[in-house]
């Protein structure tokens, strides 16, 4: 009887080892104080003292990219999907005032394609560098029979820290009249893609079709635009104006409608002025194709506002000016009010 190996079952251990060796330089480029970004061990070590923290609280987040992966897979464009993975985790982490320190990824596929894998990891490393956190480890899982040919899935995990007295939101300091600053999104980010895909199909188009709303770009070019990383500008604003910023919200699945109330105290709601910013063309196009209501758009997509800051009124203009240095399209989009109905109400 012939000997049956792991490779005969569809798992190439040697190819996996070669992949790990090939990505080591990318991983090393993300090193930061407190995390050396060395891979190959059984766990990642985080030295909080070396990272600059004496009495911190740890914050951990996890997320994926959702069905946006289907567009990357179908078009063979994998270079930015790793940035999305990092952004979805670290943008959540800074909401509580934390500094991202380390990131870990989980990459699962039926058959490892080294070129695709390296392209994904290159994006992850770029996102880590941009957000100042080390790619401290991860897992590559080759699982034949679990995924269709060419398919893969990604999950990300981030750990950060915040000084004990700097945790957000500060619910007891929020009051009616506090100002909402909206930070622009870079597009759809990584939420609502089941609806995006349905609307593109309903319009009779594919990902290689010219985007009807963006000259010189395909639909893939537009809808694979990576999620905006808010880490550096938001942390800089906190360092300069910490006393005036009482809450932050990452606008992900559920839009402003469902995400802003997550950081508000009981009894307070928000009124958001939708005319305060211009909804990007891709959202307007999708709304027209699907005859989708404004309410449905606002509870599915970010609609152009990817992050919201809750700021005390006397500091709103100063904080806005600070944010506009790095994000010129930052805007005042509303304020808090005593809640009498829905947690978020919209005005035009």
GROMACS .gro file of C-alpha atoms in nm:
model
  348
    1UNK     CA    1   0.000   0.000   0.000
    2UNK     CA    2   0.136   0.342  -0.093
    3UNK     CA    3   0.192   0.602   0.178
    4UNK     CA    4  -0.062   0.887   0.190
    5UNK     CA    5   0.079   1.222   0.298
    6UNK     CA    6  -0.069   1.552   0.415
    7UNK     CA    7   0.015   1.693   0.070
    8UNK     CA    8  -0.196   1.416  -0.086
    9UNK     CA    9  -0.487   1.551   0.120
   10UNK     CA   10  -0.435   1.895  -0.032
   11UNK     CA   11  -0.224   2.068   0.234
   12UNK     CA   12   0.128   2.169   0.130
   13UNK     CA   13   0.323   2.230   0.451
   14UNK     CA   14   0.639   2.328   0.266
   15UNK     CA   15   0.453   2.589   0.061
   16UNK     CA   16   0.311   2.730   0.385
   17UNK     CA   17   0.660   2.756   0.536
   18UNK     CA   18   0.786   2.933   0.224
   19UNK     CA   19   0.496   3.176   0.247
   20UNK     CA   20   0.579   3.259   0.609
   21UNK     CA   21   0.945   3.318   0.520
   22UNK     CA   22   0.846   3.540   0.225
   23UNK     CA   23   0.632   3.768   0.442
   24UNK     CA   24   0.884   3.817   0.724
   25UNK     CA   25   1.029   4.138   0.580
   26UNK     CA   26   0.680   4.285   0.540
   27UNK     CA   27   0.595   4.197   0.898
   28UNK     CA   28   0.923   4.336   1.031
   29UNK     CA   29   0.850   4.672   0.867
   30UNK     CA   30   0.561   4.723   1.112
   31UNK     CA   31   0.771   4.699   1.432
   32UNK     CA   32   0.704   4.961   1.699
   33UNK     CA   33   0.819   5.021   2.059
   34UNK     CA   34   0.682   4.739   2.271
   35UNK     CA   35   0.627   4.496   1.982
   36UNK     CA   36   0.911   4.368   1.767
   37UNK     CA   37   0.691   4.223   1.488
   38UNK     CA   38   0.879   3.893   1.478
   39UNK     CA   39   0.676   3.595   1.360
   40UNK     CA   40   0.735   3.223   1.391
   41UNK     CA   41   0.674   3.173   1.762
   42UNK     CA   42   0.360   3.051   1.935
   43UNK     CA   43   0.250   3.390   2.062
   44UNK     CA   44   0.317   3.761   2.033
   45UNK     CA   45   0.463   3.956   2.323
   46UNK     CA   46   0.350   4.311   2.399
   47UNK     CA   47   0.564   4.517   2.638
   48UNK     CA   48   0.331   4.791   2.763
   49UNK     CA   49   0.604   4.973   2.951
   50UNK     CA   50   0.821   4.993   2.639
   51UNK     CA   51   0.512   5.116   2.451
   52UNK     CA   52   0.489   5.410   2.692
   53UNK     CA   53   0.213   5.301   2.930
   54UNK     CA   54   0.237   5.284   3.310
   55UNK     CA   55  -0.120   5.215   3.423
   56UNK     CA   56  -0.322   5.127   3.111
   57UNK     CA   57  -0.647   4.958   3.030
   58UNK     CA   58  -0.623   4.712   2.742
   59UNK     CA   59  -0.870   4.731   2.453
   60UNK     CA   60  -0.917   4.449   2.203
   61UNK     CA   61  -1.119   4.442   1.882
   62UNK     CA   62  -1.188   4.198   1.602
   63UNK     CA   63  -1.353   4.224   1.263
   64UNK     CA   64  -1.345   4.107   0.903
   65UNK     CA   65  -1.400   4.257   0.559
   66UNK     CA   66  -1.732   4.093   0.474
   67UNK     CA   67  -1.842   4.028   0.118
   68UNK     CA   68  -1.615   4.302  -0.014
   69UNK     CA   69  -1.378   4.004  -0.039
   70UNK     CA   70  -1.592   3.868  -0.323
   71UNK     CA   71  -1.502   4.168  -0.539
   72UNK     CA   72  -1.131   4.125  -0.470
   73UNK     CA   73  -1.153   3.754  -0.550
   74UNK     CA   74  -1.361   3.798  -0.867
   75UNK     CA   75  -1.136   4.073  -1.005
   76UNK     CA   76  -0.801   3.944  -0.881
   77UNK     CA   77  -0.736   4.280  -0.712
   78UNK     CA   78  -0.608   4.192  -0.365
   79UNK     CA   79  -0.367   4.478  -0.291
   80UNK     CA   80  -0.587   4.689  -0.062
   81UNK     CA   81  -0.816   4.439   0.107
   82UNK     CA   82  -0.560   4.400   0.387
   83UNK     CA   83  -0.585   4.773   0.462
   84UNK     CA   84  -0.960   4.725   0.505
   85UNK     CA   85  -0.896   4.444   0.752
   86UNK     CA   86  -0.670   4.658   0.968
   87UNK     CA   87  -0.892   4.965   0.946
   88UNK     CA   88  -1.206   4.786   1.057
   89UNK     CA   89  -1.030   4.681   1.378
   90UNK     CA   90  -0.815   4.982   1.468
   91UNK     CA   91  -1.086   5.238   1.388
   92UNK     CA   92  -1.304   5.060   1.645
   93UNK     CA   93  -1.021   5.059   1.897
   94UNK     CA   94  -0.961   5.435   1.893
   95UNK     CA   95  -1.330   5.499   1.968
   96UNK     CA   96  -1.250   5.425   2.333
   97UNK     CA   97  -0.945   5.652   2.324
   98UNK     CA   98  -0.697   5.369   2.277
   99UNK     CA   99  -0.372   5.355   2.086
  100UNK     CA  100  -0.343   5.047   1.859
  101UNK     CA  101  -0.030   4.850   1.951
  102UNK     CA  102  -0.046   4.509   1.785
  103UNK     CA  103  -0.247   4.344   1.510
  104UNK     CA  104  -0.293   3.977   1.420
  105UNK     CA  105  -0.457   3.831   1.113
  106UNK     CA  106  -0.624   3.504   1.018
  107UNK     CA  107  -0.608   3.409   0.650
  108UNK     CA  108  -0.797   3.096   0.547
  109UNK     CA  109  -0.814   2.945   0.201
  110UNK     CA  110  -0.872   2.615   0.025
  111UNK     CA  111  -0.538   2.618  -0.156
  112UNK     CA  112  -0.261   2.861  -0.069
  113UNK     CA  113  -0.165   3.091  -0.355
  114UNK     CA  114   0.161   3.250  -0.244
  115UNK     CA  115   0.132   3.551  -0.478
  116UNK     CA  116  -0.222   3.631  -0.362
  117UNK     CA  117  -0.129   3.577   0.001
  118UNK     CA  118   0.169   3.810  -0.018
  119UNK     CA  119  -0.044   4.077  -0.184
  120UNK     CA  120  -0.293   4.054   0.102
  121UNK     CA  121  -0.022   4.065   0.369
  122UNK     CA  122   0.141   4.361   0.195
  123UNK     CA  123  -0.187   4.549   0.241
  124UNK     CA  124  -0.213   4.441   0.605
  125UNK     CA  125   0.142   4.563   0.669
  126UNK     CA  126   0.066   4.895   0.501
  127UNK     CA  127  -0.242   4.940   0.721
  128UNK     CA  128  -0.039   4.858   1.032
  129UNK     CA  129   0.233   5.109   0.943
  130UNK     CA  130  -0.029   5.377   0.874
  131UNK     CA  131  -0.196   5.314   1.211
  132UNK     CA  132   0.127   5.272   1.409
  133UNK     CA  133   0.069   4.916   1.525
  134UNK     CA  134   0.288   4.609   1.483
  135UNK     CA  135   0.179   4.307   1.282
  136UNK     CA  136   0.270   4.078   1.569
  137UNK     CA  137   0.149   3.744   1.439
  138UNK     CA  138  -0.124   3.559   1.259
  139UNK     CA  139  -0.240   3.231   1.114
  140UNK     CA  140  -0.253   3.099   0.759
  141UNK     CA  141  -0.493   2.807   0.728
  142UNK     CA  142  -0.503   2.589   0.416
  143UNK     CA  143  -0.830   2.394   0.427
  144UNK     CA  144  -0.909   2.200   0.111
  145UNK     CA  145  -1.277   2.127   0.072
  146UNK     CA  146  -1.381   2.415   0.296
  147UNK     CA  147  -1.353   2.691   0.034
  148UNK     CA  148  -1.427   2.700  -0.338
  149UNK     CA  149  -1.127   2.735  -0.568
  150UNK     CA  150  -0.975   3.082  -0.535
  151UNK     CA  151  -1.186   3.177  -0.233
  152UNK     CA  152  -1.040   3.295   0.096
  153UNK     CA  153  -1.153   3.464   0.415
  154UNK     CA  154  -0.986   3.713   0.646
  155UNK     CA  155  -1.027   3.807   1.009
  156UNK     CA  156  -0.831   4.061   1.209
  157UNK     CA  157  -0.760   4.120   1.576
  158UNK     CA  158  -0.610   4.431   1.735
  159UNK     CA  159  -0.497   4.511   2.087
  160UNK     CA  160  -0.433   4.859   2.216
  161UNK     CA  161  -0.411   5.052   2.539
  162UNK     CA  162  -0.546   5.368   2.696
  163UNK     CA  163  -0.435   5.545   3.012
  164UNK     CA  164  -0.683   5.465   3.287
  165UNK     CA  165  -0.813   5.822   3.309
  166UNK     CA  166  -0.851   5.873   2.934
  167UNK     CA  167  -1.114   5.611   2.852
  168UNK     CA  168  -1.396   5.719   2.618
  169UNK     CA  169  -1.685   5.788   2.598
  170UNK     CA  170  -1.724   6.015   2.901
  171UNK     CA  171  -2.099   5.971   2.930
  172UNK     CA  172  -2.137   6.182   3.243
  173UNK     CA  173  -1.991   6.485   3.063
  174UNK     CA  174  -2.219   6.470   2.759
  175UNK     CA  175  -2.507   6.715   2.739
  176UNK     CA  176  -2.762   6.855   2.498
  177UNK     CA  177  -2.589   7.105   2.270
  178UNK     CA  178  -2.265   6.908   2.236
  179UNK     CA  179  -2.147   6.930   1.877
  180UNK     CA  180  -2.106   6.644   1.629
  181UNK     CA  181  -1.804   6.661   1.398
  182UNK     CA  182  -1.820   6.430   1.097
  183UNK     CA  183  -1.500   6.299   0.939
  184UNK     CA  184  -1.520   6.201   0.570
  185UNK     CA  185  -1.516   5.840   0.457
  186UNK     CA  186  -1.307   5.722   0.163
  187UNK     CA  187  -1.610   5.550   0.013
  188UNK     CA  188  -1.824   5.255   0.115
  189UNK     CA  189  -1.548   5.123   0.346
  190UNK     CA  190  -1.625   4.758   0.434
  191UNK     CA  191  -1.994   4.742   0.521
  192UNK     CA  192  -2.310   4.691   0.319
  193UNK     CA  193  -2.144   4.498   0.038
  194UNK     CA  194  -2.419   4.241   0.009
  195UNK     CA  195  -2.642   4.529  -0.099
  196UNK     CA  196  -2.366   4.683  -0.315
  197UNK     CA  197  -2.325   4.354  -0.502
  198UNK     CA  198  -2.699   4.316  -0.548
  199UNK     CA  199  -2.736   4.669  -0.687
  200UNK     CA  200  -2.446   4.626  -0.933
  201UNK     CA  201  -2.604   4.303  -1.060
  202UNK     CA  202  -2.949   4.468  -1.073
  203UNK     CA  203  -2.800   4.745  -1.289
  204UNK     CA  204  -2.677   4.480  -1.534
  205UNK     CA  205  -2.311   4.570  -1.476
  206UNK     CA  206  -2.002   4.387  -1.356
  207UNK     CA  207  -1.692   4.493  -1.166
  208UNK     CA  208  -1.498   4.569  -1.484
  209UNK     CA  209  -1.774   4.800  -1.613
  210UNK     CA  210  -1.692   5.172  -1.627
  211UNK     CA  211  -1.832   5.341  -1.319
  212UNK     CA  212  -2.128   5.556  -1.442
  213UNK     CA  213  -2.044   5.818  -1.178
  214UNK     CA  214  -1.661   5.825  -1.189
  215UNK     CA  215  -1.486   5.897  -1.519
  216UNK     CA  216  -1.190   5.673  -1.595
  217UNK     CA  217  -1.265   5.423  -1.319
  218UNK     CA  218  -1.424   5.081  -1.314
  219UNK     CA  219  -1.679   4.978  -1.053
  220UNK     CA  220  -1.406   4.762  -0.896
  221UNK     CA  221  -1.174   5.063  -0.869
  222UNK     CA  222  -1.440   5.253  -0.677
  223UNK     CA  223  -1.578   4.978  -0.456
  224UNK     CA  224  -1.236   4.837  -0.365
  225UNK     CA  225  -1.118   5.176  -0.237
  226UNK     CA  226  -0.979   5.086   0.107
  227UNK     CA  227  -1.138   5.192   0.434
  228UNK     CA  228  -1.011   5.522   0.570
  229UNK     CA  229  -0.771   5.487   0.865
  230UNK     CA  230  -0.861   5.748   1.128
  231UNK     CA  231  -0.600   5.651   1.386
  232UNK     CA  232  -0.333   5.920   1.352
  233UNK     CA  233  -0.557   6.227   1.303
  234UNK     CA  234  -0.797   6.126   1.581
  235UNK     CA  235  -0.524   6.040   1.831
  236UNK     CA  236  -0.352   6.371   1.750
  237UNK     CA  237  -0.678   6.554   1.819
  238UNK     CA  238  -0.720   6.369   2.149
  239UNK     CA  239  -0.367   6.461   2.253
  240UNK     CA  240  -0.432   6.829   2.180
  241UNK     CA  241  -0.797   6.860   2.289
  242UNK     CA  242  -0.868   6.569   2.521
  243UNK     CA  243  -1.080   6.766   2.767
  244UNK     CA  244  -1.315   6.881   2.491
  245UNK     CA  245  -1.371   6.549   2.310
  246UNK     CA  246  -1.618   6.339   2.509
  247UNK     CA  247  -1.709   6.068   2.260
  248UNK     CA  248  -1.615   5.903   1.931
  249UNK     CA  249  -1.805   5.672   1.697
  250UNK     CA  250  -1.683   5.461   1.405
  251UNK     CA  251  -1.959   5.455   1.143
  252UNK     CA  252  -1.970   5.096   1.020
  253UNK     CA  253  -2.258   4.859   0.942
  254UNK     CA  254  -2.577   5.030   1.054
  255UNK     CA  255  -2.455   5.373   0.950
  256UNK     CA  256  -2.488   5.679   1.169
  257UNK     CA  257  -2.836   5.560   1.267
  258UNK     CA  258  -2.713   5.261   1.466
  259UNK     CA  259  -2.352   5.344   1.551
  260UNK     CA  260  -2.377   5.692   1.703
  261UNK     CA  261  -2.625   5.585   1.977
  262UNK     CA  262  -2.370   5.325   2.096
  263UNK     CA  263  -2.163   5.604   2.254
  264UNK     CA  264  -2.446   5.820   2.394
  265UNK     CA  265  -2.589   5.810   2.747
  266UNK     CA  266  -2.949   5.726   2.821
  267UNK     CA  267  -3.173   6.027   2.771
  268UNK     CA  268  -2.962   6.189   2.500
  269UNK     CA  269  -3.010   6.158   2.126
  270UNK     CA  270  -2.867   6.333   1.822
  271UNK     CA  271  -2.997   6.546   1.541
  272UNK     CA  272  -2.790   6.511   1.223
  273UNK     CA  273  -2.810   6.761   0.939
  274UNK     CA  274  -2.774   6.562   0.615
  275UNK     CA  275  -2.721   6.880   0.413
  276UNK     CA  276  -2.399   6.951   0.607
  277UNK     CA  277  -2.200   6.725   0.377
  278UNK     CA  278  -2.215   6.607   0.018
  279UNK     CA  279  -2.304   6.240  -0.022
  280UNK     CA  280  -2.038   6.086  -0.251
  281UNK     CA  281  -2.141   5.987  -0.603
  282UNK     CA  282  -2.126   5.611  -0.548
  283UNK     CA  283  -2.390   5.633  -0.274
  284UNK     CA  284  -2.618   5.855  -0.483
  285UNK     CA  285  -2.584   5.612  -0.774
  286UNK     CA  286  -2.673   5.312  -0.560
  287UNK     CA  287  -2.969   5.494  -0.411
  288UNK     CA  288  -3.099   5.575  -0.760
  289UNK     CA  289  -3.043   5.222  -0.896
  290UNK     CA  290  -3.226   5.060  -0.607
  291UNK     CA  291  -3.483   5.335  -0.552
  292UNK     CA  292  -3.360   5.302  -0.193
  293UNK     CA  293  -3.501   5.531   0.073
  294UNK     CA  294  -3.278   5.779   0.253
  295UNK     CA  295  -3.354   5.604   0.582
  296UNK     CA  296  -3.237   5.271   0.440
  297UNK     CA  297  -2.921   5.428   0.301
  298UNK     CA  298  -2.838   5.592   0.634
  299UNK     CA  299  -2.879   5.270   0.831
  300UNK     CA  300  -2.685   5.057   0.582
  301UNK     CA  301  -2.393   5.273   0.463
  302UNK     CA  302  -2.174   5.549   0.605
  303UNK     CA  303  -2.299   5.776   0.321
  304UNK     CA  304  -1.979   5.980   0.330
  305UNK     CA  305  -1.926   6.017   0.707
  306UNK     CA  306  -1.701   5.743   0.842
  307UNK     CA  307  -1.631   5.872   1.192
  308UNK     CA  308  -1.806   6.108   1.434
  309UNK     CA  309  -1.658   6.310   1.721
  310UNK     CA  310  -1.870   6.445   2.007
  311UNK     CA  311  -1.718   6.777   2.117
  312UNK     CA  312  -1.809   7.037   2.379
  313UNK     CA  313  -1.963   7.345   2.210
  314UNK     CA  314  -1.702   7.598   2.324
  315UNK     CA  315  -1.424   7.397   2.158
  316UNK     CA  316  -1.605   7.280   1.844
  317UNK     CA  317  -1.449   7.530   1.603
  318UNK     CA  318  -1.099   7.475   1.739
  319UNK     CA  319  -1.124   7.097   1.714
  320UNK     CA  320  -1.280   7.126   1.367
  321UNK     CA  321  -0.991   7.344   1.249
  322UNK     CA  322  -0.747   7.089   1.388
  323UNK     CA  323  -0.917   6.803   1.203
  324UNK     CA  324  -0.936   6.999   0.878
  325UNK     CA  325  -0.556   7.021   0.868
  326UNK     CA  326  -0.547   6.650   0.778
  327UNK     CA  327  -0.908   6.602   0.663
  328UNK     CA  328  -1.029   6.919   0.487
  329UNK     CA  329  -1.378   6.774   0.437
  330UNK     CA  330  -1.442   6.739   0.812
  331UNK     CA  331  -1.768   6.915   0.900
  332UNK     CA  332  -2.001   7.001   1.185
  333UNK     CA  333  -2.295   6.773   1.111
  334UNK     CA  334  -2.524   6.816   1.410
  335UNK     CA  335  -2.557   6.818   1.785
  336UNK     CA  336  -2.685   6.624   2.082
  337UNK     CA  337  -3.033   6.686   2.214
  338UNK     CA  338  -3.262   6.553   2.483
  339UNK     CA  339  -3.405   6.234   2.343
  340UNK     CA  340  -3.779   6.236   2.284
  341UNK     CA  341  -3.808   5.991   1.993
  342UNK     CA  342  -3.550   5.807   1.785
  343UNK     CA  343  -3.191   5.802   1.909
  344UNK     CA  344  -3.084   5.973   1.585
  345UNK     CA  345  -3.309   6.216   1.402
  346UNK     CA  346  -3.224   6.372   1.066
  347UNK     CA  347  -3.284   6.719   0.932
  348UNK     CA  348  -3.208   6.860   0.589
   0.00000   0.00000   0.00000
